[in-house]
Short mmCIF file of C-alpha atoms and ligand atoms in Angstrom, two decimals:
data_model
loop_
_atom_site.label_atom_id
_atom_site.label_comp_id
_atom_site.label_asym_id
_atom_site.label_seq_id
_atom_site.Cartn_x
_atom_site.Cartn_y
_atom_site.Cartn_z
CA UNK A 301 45.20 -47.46 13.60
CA UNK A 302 45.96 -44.78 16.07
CA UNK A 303 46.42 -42.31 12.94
CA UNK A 304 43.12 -43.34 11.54
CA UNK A 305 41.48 -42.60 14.87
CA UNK A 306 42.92 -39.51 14.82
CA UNK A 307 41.76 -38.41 11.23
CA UNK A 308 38.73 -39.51 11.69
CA UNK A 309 38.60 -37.21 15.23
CA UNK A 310 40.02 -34.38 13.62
CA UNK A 311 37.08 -34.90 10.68
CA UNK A 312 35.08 -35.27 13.55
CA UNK A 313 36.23 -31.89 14.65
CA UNK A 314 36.25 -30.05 11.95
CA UNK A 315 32.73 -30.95 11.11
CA UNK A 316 31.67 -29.54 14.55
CA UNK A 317 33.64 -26.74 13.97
CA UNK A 318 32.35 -25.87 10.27
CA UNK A 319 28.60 -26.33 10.97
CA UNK A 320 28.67 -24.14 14.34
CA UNK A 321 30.54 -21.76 12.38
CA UNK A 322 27.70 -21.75 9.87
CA UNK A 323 24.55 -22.13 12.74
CA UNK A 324 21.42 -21.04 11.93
CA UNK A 325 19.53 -19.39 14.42
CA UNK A 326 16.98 -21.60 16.04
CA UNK A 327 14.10 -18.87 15.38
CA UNK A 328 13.23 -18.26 11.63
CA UNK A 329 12.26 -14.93 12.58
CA UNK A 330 15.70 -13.88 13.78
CA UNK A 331 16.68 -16.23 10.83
CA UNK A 332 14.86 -14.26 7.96
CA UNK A 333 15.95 -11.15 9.96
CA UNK A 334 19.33 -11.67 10.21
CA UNK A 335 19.82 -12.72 6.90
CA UNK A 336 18.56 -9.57 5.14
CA UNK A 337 20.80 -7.63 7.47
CA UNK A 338 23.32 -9.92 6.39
CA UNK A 339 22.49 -8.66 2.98
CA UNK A 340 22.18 -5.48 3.13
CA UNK A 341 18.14 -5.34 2.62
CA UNK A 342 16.11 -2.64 3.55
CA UNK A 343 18.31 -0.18 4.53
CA UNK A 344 17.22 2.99 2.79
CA UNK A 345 19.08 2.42 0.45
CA UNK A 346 18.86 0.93 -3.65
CA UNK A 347 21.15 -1.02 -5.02
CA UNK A 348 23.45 1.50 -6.33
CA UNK A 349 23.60 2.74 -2.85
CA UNK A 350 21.05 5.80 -3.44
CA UNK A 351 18.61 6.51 -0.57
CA UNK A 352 15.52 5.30 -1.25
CA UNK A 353 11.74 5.14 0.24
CA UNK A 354 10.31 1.93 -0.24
CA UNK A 355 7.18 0.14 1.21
CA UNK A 356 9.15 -3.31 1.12
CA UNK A 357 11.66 -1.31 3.75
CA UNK A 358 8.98 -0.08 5.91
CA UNK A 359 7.55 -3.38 5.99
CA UNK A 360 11.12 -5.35 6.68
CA UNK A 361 11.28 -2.42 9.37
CA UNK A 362 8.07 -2.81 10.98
CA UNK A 363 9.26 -7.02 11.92
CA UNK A 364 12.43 -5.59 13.19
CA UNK A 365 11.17 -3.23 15.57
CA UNK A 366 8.71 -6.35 16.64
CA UNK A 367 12.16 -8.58 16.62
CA UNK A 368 13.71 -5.51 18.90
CA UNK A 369 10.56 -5.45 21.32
CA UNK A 370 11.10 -9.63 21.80
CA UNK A 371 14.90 -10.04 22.19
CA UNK A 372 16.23 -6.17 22.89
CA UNK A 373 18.83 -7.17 19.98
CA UNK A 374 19.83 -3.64 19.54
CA UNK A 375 21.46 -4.53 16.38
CA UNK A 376 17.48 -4.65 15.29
CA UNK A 377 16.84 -0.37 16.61
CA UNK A 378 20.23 0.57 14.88
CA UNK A 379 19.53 -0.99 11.70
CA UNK A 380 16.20 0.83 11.31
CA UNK A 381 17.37 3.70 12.62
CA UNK A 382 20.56 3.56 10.13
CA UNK A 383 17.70 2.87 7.00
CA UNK A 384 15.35 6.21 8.50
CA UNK A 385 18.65 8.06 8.24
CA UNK A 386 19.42 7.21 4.79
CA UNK A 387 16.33 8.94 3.71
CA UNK A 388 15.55 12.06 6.53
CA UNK A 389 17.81 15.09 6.07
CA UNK A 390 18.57 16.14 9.66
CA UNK A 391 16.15 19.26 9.11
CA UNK A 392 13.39 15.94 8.50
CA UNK A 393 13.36 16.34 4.98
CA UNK A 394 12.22 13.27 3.53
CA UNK A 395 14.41 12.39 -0.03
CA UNK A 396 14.47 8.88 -1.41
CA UNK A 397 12.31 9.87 -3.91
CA UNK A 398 9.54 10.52 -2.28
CA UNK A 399 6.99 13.53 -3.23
CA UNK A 400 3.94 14.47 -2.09
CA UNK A 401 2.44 15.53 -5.15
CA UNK A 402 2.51 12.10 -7.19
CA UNK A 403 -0.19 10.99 -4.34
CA UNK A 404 1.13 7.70 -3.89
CA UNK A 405 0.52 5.77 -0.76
CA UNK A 406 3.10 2.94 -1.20
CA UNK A 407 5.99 5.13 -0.07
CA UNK A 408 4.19 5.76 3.83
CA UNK A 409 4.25 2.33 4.52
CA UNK A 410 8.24 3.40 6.27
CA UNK A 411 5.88 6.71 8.08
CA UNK A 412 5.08 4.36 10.90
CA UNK A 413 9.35 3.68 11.39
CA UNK A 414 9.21 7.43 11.57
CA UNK A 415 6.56 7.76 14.21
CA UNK A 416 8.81 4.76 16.47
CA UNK A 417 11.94 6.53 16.05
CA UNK A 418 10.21 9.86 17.26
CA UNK A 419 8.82 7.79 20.44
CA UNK A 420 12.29 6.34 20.95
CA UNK A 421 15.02 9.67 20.54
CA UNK A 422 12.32 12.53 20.66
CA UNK A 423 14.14 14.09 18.17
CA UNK A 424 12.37 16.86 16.05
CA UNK A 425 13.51 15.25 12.49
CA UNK A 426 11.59 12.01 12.80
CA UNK A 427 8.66 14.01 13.77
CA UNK A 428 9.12 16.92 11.14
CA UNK A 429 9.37 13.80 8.46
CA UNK A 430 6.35 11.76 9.59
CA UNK A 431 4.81 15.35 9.53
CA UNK A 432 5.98 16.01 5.55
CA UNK A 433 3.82 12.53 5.21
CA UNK A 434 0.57 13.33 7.02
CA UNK A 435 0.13 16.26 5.18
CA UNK A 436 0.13 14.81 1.99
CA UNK A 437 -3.72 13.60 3.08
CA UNK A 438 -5.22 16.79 2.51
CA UNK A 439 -4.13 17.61 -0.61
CA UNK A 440 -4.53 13.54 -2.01
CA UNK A 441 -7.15 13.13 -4.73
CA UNK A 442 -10.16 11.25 -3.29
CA UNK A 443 -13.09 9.61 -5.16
CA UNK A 444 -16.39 10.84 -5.09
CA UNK A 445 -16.67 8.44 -1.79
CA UNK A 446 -13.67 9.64 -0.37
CA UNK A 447 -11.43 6.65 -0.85
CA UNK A 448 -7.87 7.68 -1.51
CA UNK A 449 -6.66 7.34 -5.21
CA UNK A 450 -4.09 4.79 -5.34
CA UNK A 451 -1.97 7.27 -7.31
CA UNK A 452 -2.04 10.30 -9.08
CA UNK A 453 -1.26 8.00 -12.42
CA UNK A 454 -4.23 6.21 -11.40
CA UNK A 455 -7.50 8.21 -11.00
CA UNK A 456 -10.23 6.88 -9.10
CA UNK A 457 -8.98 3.35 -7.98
CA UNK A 458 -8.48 1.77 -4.88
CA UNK A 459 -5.98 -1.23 -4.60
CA UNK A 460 -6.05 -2.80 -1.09
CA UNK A 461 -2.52 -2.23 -1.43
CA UNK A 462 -3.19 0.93 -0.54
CA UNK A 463 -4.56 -0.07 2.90
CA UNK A 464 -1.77 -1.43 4.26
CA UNK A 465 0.71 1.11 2.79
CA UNK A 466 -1.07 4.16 3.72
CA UNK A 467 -3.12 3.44 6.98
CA UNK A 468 -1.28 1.94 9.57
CA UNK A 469 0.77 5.59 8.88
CA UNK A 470 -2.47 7.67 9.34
CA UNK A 471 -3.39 5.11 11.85
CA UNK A 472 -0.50 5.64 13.84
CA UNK A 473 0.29 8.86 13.22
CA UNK A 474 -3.60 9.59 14.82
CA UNK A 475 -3.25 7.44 17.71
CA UNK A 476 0.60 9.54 18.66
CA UNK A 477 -0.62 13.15 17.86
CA UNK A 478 -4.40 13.27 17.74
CA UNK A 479 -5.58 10.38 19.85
CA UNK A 480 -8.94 12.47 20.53
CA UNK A 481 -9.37 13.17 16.01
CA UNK A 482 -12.33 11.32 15.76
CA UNK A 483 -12.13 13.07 12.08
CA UNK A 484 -9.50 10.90 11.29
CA UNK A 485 -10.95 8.07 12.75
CA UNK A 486 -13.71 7.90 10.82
CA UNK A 487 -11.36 8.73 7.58
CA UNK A 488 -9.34 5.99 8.42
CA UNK A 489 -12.52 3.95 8.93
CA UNK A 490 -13.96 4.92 5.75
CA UNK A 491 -10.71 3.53 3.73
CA UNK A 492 -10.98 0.19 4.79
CA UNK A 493 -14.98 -0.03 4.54
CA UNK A 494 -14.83 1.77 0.71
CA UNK A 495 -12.20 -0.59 -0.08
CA UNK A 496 -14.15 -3.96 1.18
CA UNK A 497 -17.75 -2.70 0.01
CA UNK A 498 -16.31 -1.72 -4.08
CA UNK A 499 -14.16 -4.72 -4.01
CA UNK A 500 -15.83 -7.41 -2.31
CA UNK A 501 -16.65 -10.97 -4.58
CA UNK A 502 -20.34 -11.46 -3.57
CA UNK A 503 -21.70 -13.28 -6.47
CA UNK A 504 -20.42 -16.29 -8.35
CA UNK A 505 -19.15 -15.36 -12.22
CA UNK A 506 -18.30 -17.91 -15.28
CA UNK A 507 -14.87 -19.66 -14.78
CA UNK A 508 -13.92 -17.95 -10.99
CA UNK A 509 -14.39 -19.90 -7.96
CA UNK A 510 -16.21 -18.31 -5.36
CA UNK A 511 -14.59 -17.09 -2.12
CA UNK A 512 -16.62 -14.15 -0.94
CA UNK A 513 -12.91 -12.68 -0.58
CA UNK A 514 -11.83 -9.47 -1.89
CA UNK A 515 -10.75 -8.26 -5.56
CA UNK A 516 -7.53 -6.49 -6.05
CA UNK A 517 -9.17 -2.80 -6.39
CA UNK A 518 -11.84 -0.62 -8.29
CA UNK A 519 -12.18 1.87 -10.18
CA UNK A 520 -15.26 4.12 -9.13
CA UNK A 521 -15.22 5.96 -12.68
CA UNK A 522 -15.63 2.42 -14.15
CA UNK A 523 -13.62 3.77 -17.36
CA UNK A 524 -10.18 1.57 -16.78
CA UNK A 525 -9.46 -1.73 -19.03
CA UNK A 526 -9.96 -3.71 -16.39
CA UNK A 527 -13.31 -2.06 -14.61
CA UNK A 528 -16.15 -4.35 -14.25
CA UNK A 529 -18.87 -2.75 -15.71
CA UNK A 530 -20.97 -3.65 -12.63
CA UNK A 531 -18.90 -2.38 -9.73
CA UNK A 532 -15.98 -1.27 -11.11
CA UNK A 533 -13.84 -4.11 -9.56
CA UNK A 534 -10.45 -5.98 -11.00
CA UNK A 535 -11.29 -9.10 -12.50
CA UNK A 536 -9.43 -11.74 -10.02
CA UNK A 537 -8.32 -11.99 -6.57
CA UNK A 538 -4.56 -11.36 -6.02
CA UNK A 539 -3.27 -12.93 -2.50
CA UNK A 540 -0.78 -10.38 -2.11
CA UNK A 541 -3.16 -7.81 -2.54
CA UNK A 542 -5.72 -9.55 0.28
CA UNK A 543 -2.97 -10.30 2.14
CA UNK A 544 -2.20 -6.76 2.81
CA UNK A 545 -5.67 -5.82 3.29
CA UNK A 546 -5.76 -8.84 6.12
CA UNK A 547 -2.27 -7.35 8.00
CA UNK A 548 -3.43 -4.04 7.86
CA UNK A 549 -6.86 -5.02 9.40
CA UNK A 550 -5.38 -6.93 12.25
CA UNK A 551 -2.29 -4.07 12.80
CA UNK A 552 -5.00 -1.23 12.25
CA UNK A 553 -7.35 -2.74 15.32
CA UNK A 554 -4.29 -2.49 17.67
CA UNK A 555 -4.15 1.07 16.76
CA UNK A 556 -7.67 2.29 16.75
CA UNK A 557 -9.35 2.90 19.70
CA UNK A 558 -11.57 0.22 21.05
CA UNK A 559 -13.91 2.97 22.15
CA UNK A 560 -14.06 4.72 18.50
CA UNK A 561 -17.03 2.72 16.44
CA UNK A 562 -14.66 2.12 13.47
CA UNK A 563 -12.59 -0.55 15.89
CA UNK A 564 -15.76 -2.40 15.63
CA UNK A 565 -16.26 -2.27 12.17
CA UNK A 566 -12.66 -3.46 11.34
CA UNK A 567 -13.76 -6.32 13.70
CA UNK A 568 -16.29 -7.32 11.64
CA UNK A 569 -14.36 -7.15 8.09
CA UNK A 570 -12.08 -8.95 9.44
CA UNK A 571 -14.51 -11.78 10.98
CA UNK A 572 -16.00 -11.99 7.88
CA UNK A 573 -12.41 -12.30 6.30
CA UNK A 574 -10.90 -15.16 8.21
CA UNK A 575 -13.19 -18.20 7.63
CA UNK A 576 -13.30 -17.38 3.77
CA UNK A 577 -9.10 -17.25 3.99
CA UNK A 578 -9.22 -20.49 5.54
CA UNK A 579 -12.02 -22.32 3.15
CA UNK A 580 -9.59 -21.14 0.20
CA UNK A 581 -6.56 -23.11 1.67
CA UNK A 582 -5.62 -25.78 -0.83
CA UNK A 583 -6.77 -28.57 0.76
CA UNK A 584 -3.28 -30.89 0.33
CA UNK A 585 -0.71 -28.28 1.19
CA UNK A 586 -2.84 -26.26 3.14
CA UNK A 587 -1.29 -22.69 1.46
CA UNK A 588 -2.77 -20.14 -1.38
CA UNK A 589 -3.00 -19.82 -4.98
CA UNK A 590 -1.35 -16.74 -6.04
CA UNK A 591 -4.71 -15.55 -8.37
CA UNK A 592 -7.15 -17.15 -5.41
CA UNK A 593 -10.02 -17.34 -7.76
CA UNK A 594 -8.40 -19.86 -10.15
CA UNK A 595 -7.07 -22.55 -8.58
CA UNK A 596 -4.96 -24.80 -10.42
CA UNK A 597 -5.35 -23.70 -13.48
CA UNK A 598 -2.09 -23.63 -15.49
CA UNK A 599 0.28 -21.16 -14.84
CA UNK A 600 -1.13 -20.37 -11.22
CA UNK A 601 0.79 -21.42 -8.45
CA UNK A 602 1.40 -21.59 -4.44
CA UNK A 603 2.96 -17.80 -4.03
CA UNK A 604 4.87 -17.84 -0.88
CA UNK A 605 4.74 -13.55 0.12
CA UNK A 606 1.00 -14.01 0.24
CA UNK A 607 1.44 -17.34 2.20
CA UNK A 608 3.05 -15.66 4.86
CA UNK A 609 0.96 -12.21 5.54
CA UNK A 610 -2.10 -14.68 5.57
CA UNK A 611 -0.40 -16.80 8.55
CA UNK A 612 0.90 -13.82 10.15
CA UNK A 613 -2.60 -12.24 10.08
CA UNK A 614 -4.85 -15.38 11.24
CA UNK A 615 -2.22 -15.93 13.78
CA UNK A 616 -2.33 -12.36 15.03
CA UNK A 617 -5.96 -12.42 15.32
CA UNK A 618 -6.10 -15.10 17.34
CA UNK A 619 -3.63 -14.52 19.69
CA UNK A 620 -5.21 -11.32 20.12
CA UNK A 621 -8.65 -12.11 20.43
CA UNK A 622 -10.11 -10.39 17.58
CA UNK A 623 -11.76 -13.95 16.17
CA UNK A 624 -12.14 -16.69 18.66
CA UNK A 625 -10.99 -20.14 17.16
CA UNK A 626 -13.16 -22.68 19.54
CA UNK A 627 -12.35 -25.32 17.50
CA UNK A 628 -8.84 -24.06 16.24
CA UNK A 629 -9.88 -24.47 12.77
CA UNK A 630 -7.82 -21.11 12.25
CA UNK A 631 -4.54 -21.65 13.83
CA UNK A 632 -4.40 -25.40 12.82
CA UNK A 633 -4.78 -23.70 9.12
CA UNK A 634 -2.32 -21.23 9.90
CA UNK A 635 0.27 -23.61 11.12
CA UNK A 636 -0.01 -26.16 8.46
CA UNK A 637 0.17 -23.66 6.04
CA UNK A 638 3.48 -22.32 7.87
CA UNK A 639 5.01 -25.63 7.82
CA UNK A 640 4.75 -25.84 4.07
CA UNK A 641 6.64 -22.69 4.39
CA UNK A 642 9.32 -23.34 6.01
CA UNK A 643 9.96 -26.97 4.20
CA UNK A 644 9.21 -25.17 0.62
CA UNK A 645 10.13 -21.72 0.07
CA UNK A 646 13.50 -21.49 3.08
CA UNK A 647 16.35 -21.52 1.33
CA UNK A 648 19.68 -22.29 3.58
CA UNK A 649 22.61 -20.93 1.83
CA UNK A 650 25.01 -22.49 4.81
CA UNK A 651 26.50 -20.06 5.37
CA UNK A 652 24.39 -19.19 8.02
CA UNK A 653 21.96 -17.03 6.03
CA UNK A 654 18.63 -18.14 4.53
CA UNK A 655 16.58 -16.94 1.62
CA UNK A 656 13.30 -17.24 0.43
CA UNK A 657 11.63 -18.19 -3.00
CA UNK A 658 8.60 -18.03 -4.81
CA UNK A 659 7.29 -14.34 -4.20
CA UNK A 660 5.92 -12.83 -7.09
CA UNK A 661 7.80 -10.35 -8.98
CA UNK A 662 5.26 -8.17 -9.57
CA UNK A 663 1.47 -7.33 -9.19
CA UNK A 664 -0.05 -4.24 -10.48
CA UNK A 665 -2.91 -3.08 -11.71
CA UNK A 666 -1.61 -0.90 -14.27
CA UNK A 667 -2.33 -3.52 -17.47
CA UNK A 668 -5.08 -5.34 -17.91
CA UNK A 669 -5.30 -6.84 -14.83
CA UNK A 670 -6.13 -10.18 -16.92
CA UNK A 671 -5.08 -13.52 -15.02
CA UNK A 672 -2.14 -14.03 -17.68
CA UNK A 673 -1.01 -10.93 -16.57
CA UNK A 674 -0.75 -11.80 -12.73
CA UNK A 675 1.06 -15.10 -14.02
CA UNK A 676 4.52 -15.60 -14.60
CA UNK A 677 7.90 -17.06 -13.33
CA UNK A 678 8.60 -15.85 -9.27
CA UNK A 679 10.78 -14.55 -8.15
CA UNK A 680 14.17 -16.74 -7.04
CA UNK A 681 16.31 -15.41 -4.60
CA UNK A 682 17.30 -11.96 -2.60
CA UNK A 683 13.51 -10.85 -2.17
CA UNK A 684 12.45 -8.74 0.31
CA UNK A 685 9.06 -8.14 -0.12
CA UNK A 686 8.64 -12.28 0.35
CA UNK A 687 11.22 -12.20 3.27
CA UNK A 688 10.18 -9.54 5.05
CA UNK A 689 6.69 -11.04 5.45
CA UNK A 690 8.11 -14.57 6.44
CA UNK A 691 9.84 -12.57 8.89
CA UNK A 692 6.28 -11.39 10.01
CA UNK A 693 4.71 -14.92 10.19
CA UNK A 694 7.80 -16.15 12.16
CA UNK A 695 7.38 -13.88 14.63
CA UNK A 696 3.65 -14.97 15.33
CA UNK A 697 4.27 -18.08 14.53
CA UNK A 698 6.96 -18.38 17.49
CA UNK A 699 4.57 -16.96 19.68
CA UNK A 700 1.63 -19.02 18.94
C1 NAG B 1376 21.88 -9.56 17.58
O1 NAG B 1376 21.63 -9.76 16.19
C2 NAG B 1376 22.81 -9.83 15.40
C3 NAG B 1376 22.44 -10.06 13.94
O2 NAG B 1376 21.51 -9.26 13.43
C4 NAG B 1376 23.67 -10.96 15.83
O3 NAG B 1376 24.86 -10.97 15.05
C5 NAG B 1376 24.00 -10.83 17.30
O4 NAG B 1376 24.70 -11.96 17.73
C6 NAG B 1376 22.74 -10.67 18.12
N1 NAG B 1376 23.11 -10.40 19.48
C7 NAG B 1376 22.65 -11.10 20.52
C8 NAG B 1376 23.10 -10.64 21.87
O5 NAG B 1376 21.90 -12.05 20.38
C1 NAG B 1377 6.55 6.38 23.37
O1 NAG B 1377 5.74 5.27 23.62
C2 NAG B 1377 5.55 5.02 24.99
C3 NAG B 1377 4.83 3.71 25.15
O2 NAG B 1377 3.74 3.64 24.29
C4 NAG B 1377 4.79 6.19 25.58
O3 NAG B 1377 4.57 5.98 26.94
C5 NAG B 1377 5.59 7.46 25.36
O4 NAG B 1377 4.87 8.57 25.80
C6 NAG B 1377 5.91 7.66 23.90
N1 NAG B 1377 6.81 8.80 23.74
C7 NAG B 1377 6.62 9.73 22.82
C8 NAG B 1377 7.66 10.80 22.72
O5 NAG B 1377 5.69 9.71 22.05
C1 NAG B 1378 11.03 12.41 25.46
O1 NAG B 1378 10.33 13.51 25.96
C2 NAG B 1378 9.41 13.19 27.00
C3 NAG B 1378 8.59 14.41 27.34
O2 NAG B 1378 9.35 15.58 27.22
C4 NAG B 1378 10.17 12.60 28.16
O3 NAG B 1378 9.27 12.23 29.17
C5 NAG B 1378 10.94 11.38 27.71
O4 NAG B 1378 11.73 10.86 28.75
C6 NAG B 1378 11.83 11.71 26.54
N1 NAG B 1378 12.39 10.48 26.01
C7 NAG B 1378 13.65 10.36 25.61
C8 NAG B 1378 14.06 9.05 25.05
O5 NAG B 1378 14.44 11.28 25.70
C1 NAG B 1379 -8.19 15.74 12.20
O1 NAG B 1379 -8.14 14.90 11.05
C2 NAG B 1379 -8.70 15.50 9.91
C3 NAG B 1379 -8.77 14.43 8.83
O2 NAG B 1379 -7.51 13.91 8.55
C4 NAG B 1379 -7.89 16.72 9.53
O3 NAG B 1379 -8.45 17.34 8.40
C5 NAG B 1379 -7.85 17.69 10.68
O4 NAG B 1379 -6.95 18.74 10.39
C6 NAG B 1379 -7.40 17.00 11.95
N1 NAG B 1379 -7.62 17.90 13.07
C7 NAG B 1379 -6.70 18.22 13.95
C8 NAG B 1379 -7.12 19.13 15.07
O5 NAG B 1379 -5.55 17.83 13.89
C1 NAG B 1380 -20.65 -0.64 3.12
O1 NAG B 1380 -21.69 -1.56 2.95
C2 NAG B 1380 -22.50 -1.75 4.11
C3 NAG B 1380 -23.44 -2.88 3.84
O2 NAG B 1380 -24.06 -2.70 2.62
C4 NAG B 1380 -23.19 -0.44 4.45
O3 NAG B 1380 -23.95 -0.59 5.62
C5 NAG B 1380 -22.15 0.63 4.65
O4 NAG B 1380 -22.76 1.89 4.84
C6 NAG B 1380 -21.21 0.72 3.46
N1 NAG B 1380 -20.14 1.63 3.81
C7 NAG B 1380 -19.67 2.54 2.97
C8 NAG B 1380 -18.62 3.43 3.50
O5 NAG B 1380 -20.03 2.63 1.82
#
């Protein structure tokens, strides 16, 4: 008897022991965080170890510094200061691939990391690098309009990728160097209004639900595959694409100056934004199609990146004030929506680490831009893209 008792106490024990061993942290935030550091993710680095620039670091970056500014877990600073090193020479050189010259904006998505670590050591590398990235503006090929080509490779259009990748950078860079650039202002300005005007859904067409949301980019020379012969817009909605364009609204309009009159017109994209993200909720699991404008058709499905820059966008406006929610429509969607999240697409590898599925694997507007292109099997595990923006959610989420 007494033997049994004690097996079954020592069971007992060991249980205790094995699953605090293997805790998860009670915030998904510091969960999803954590884990990629766990990993290795984001760190400046490829796979093979070679320094690399990547938007999907920058963006992993900009939750950490957030994660940082909440819990003062330096492990957060050194691990974006450790990725900003693996790709700044110390004369503020910026390698990883980058160059100025292939006009790409996806690679100054990790300027804004450059600008923080400036503000935080003062030293004249961060500053010389973010530097190296503002000036490839001047010499970036425009359309007619001004709106910034996506990249060299890709004359003419506009992908609200491009927004988010690009503008919080110029945004920020503005606000730390030429708060009074009212140049740049209205530059910055112009991006987001050329980019909702040209891409904008504001008609019904054959076999495409309406949402009054946004397509996934233009092409102001009209002559690509995919050019409407209209406008010059991509035929379907892509979430990841909006939900870019919705983070870098809300993170643009903390940047801006209330006082400048673009702050106002971001204001009112984004009010007109937020009700039409909300009506285009599924209404059972309260989440996004991955091509918005074809719901349920085969081969679409519930993508989870998307998901989780929507929450962390309606969340953030809220809490901020930029849309008032009397009847908290917006953060009821929000929440449900995050819920589905968190019981769907968290993956607990006990071992105290989580992952997250169903991000797509790609999205690009470089084929036909056909709905069986934007289709296709997502991605399993080990994304950071997907991760890095369920990092973002958390951290509204938790605050909401
Ligand atoms: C800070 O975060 C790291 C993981 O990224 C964790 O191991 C450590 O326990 C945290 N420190 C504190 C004081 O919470
Ligand atoms: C860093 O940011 C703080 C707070 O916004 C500001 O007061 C300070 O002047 C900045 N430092 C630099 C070097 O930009
Ligand atoms: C950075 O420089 C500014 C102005 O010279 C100074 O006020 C600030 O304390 C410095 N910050 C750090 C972290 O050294
Ligand atoms: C202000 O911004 C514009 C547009 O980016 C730029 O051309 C100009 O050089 C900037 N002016 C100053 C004084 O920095
Ligand atoms: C965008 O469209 C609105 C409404 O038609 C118009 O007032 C505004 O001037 C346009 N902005 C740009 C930059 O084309």
């Amino acid at each position: 008897m007494f033997v049994l008792l004690d097996f079954m106490l020592l069971l007992f024990l060991a249980s205790v022991f094995v699953s605090s061993a293997c805790a998860r942290p009670s915030s998904y935030a510091v969960w999803a965080a954590d884990s990629a550091i766990a990993r290795g993710q984001g760190n400046g680095l490829d796979d093979n170890g070679n320094p690399l620039v990547s938007y999907e670091h920058g963006e992993l970056q900009w939750a950490l510094r957030l994660l940082y500014e909440q819990t003062g877990n330096k492990t957060y600073y050194d691990y974006i200061k450790t990725g900003v090193d693996n790709v700044v020479a110390s004369d503020g050189s910026v390698g990883g691939g980058y160059s100025a010259t292939q006009f790409q904006l996806d690679p100054l998505r990790v300027g804004p990391t450059f600008l923080y670590l400036y503000n935080q050591t003062n030293q004249t590398k961060y500053r010389k690098a973010a530097d190296e990235f503002r000036n490839q503006f001047p010499i970036h090929s425009r359309t007619a309009q001004g709106q910034f080509w996506h990249k060299k490779i890709y004359p003419n259009q506009g992908w609200l990728d491009g927004i988010y990748m690009g503008d919080i950078f110029y945004a920020a860079y503005t606000q730390m160097f030429q708060p009074t650039n009212n140049t740049a202002w209205d530059d910055i300005t112009l991006q987001f209004t050329l980019m909702f005007n040209n891409t904008i859904q504001n008609s019904a067409t054959p076999n495409h639900t309406f949402t009054g949301l946004l397509y996934h980019g233009y092409d102001y020379s009209h002559s690509t595959i995919w050019a409407d012969p209209d406008r010059g817009h991509s035929p379907e909605i892509w979430i990841r694409a909006l939900g870019w364009y919705s983070m870098a609204l809300v993170d643009a309009l903390a940047i801006i100056p209330t006082s400048h009159p673009g702050h106002a017109v971001l204001l009112n994209i984004l009010r007109t934004l937020v009700p039409r993200i909300v009506a285009a909720t599924d209404p059972t699991s309260g989440v996004w199609w991955l091509v918005m404008t074809q719901p349920g058709r085969a081969g679409n499905y519930f993508e989870s990146s998307g998901a989780a820059m929507f929450v962390y966008s309606l969340l953030k406006a809220v809490r901020v004030g930029y849309v008032t929610d009397s009847d908290g429509k917006i953060v009821a969607s929000a929440k449900k929506a995050y819920q589905y999240m968190v019981d769907n697409w968290v993956v607990d590898h006990g071992d105290g680490t989580m992952d997250w599925k169903n991000t797509v694997q790609v999205g690009s507007l470089n084929t036909d831009g056909s709905y069986a292109y934007y289709i296709g099997v997502p991605t399993d595990l080990n994304d950071l893209k997907g991760l890095a923006a369920f990092a973002l959610a958390s951290i509204e989420y938790e605050q909401s």
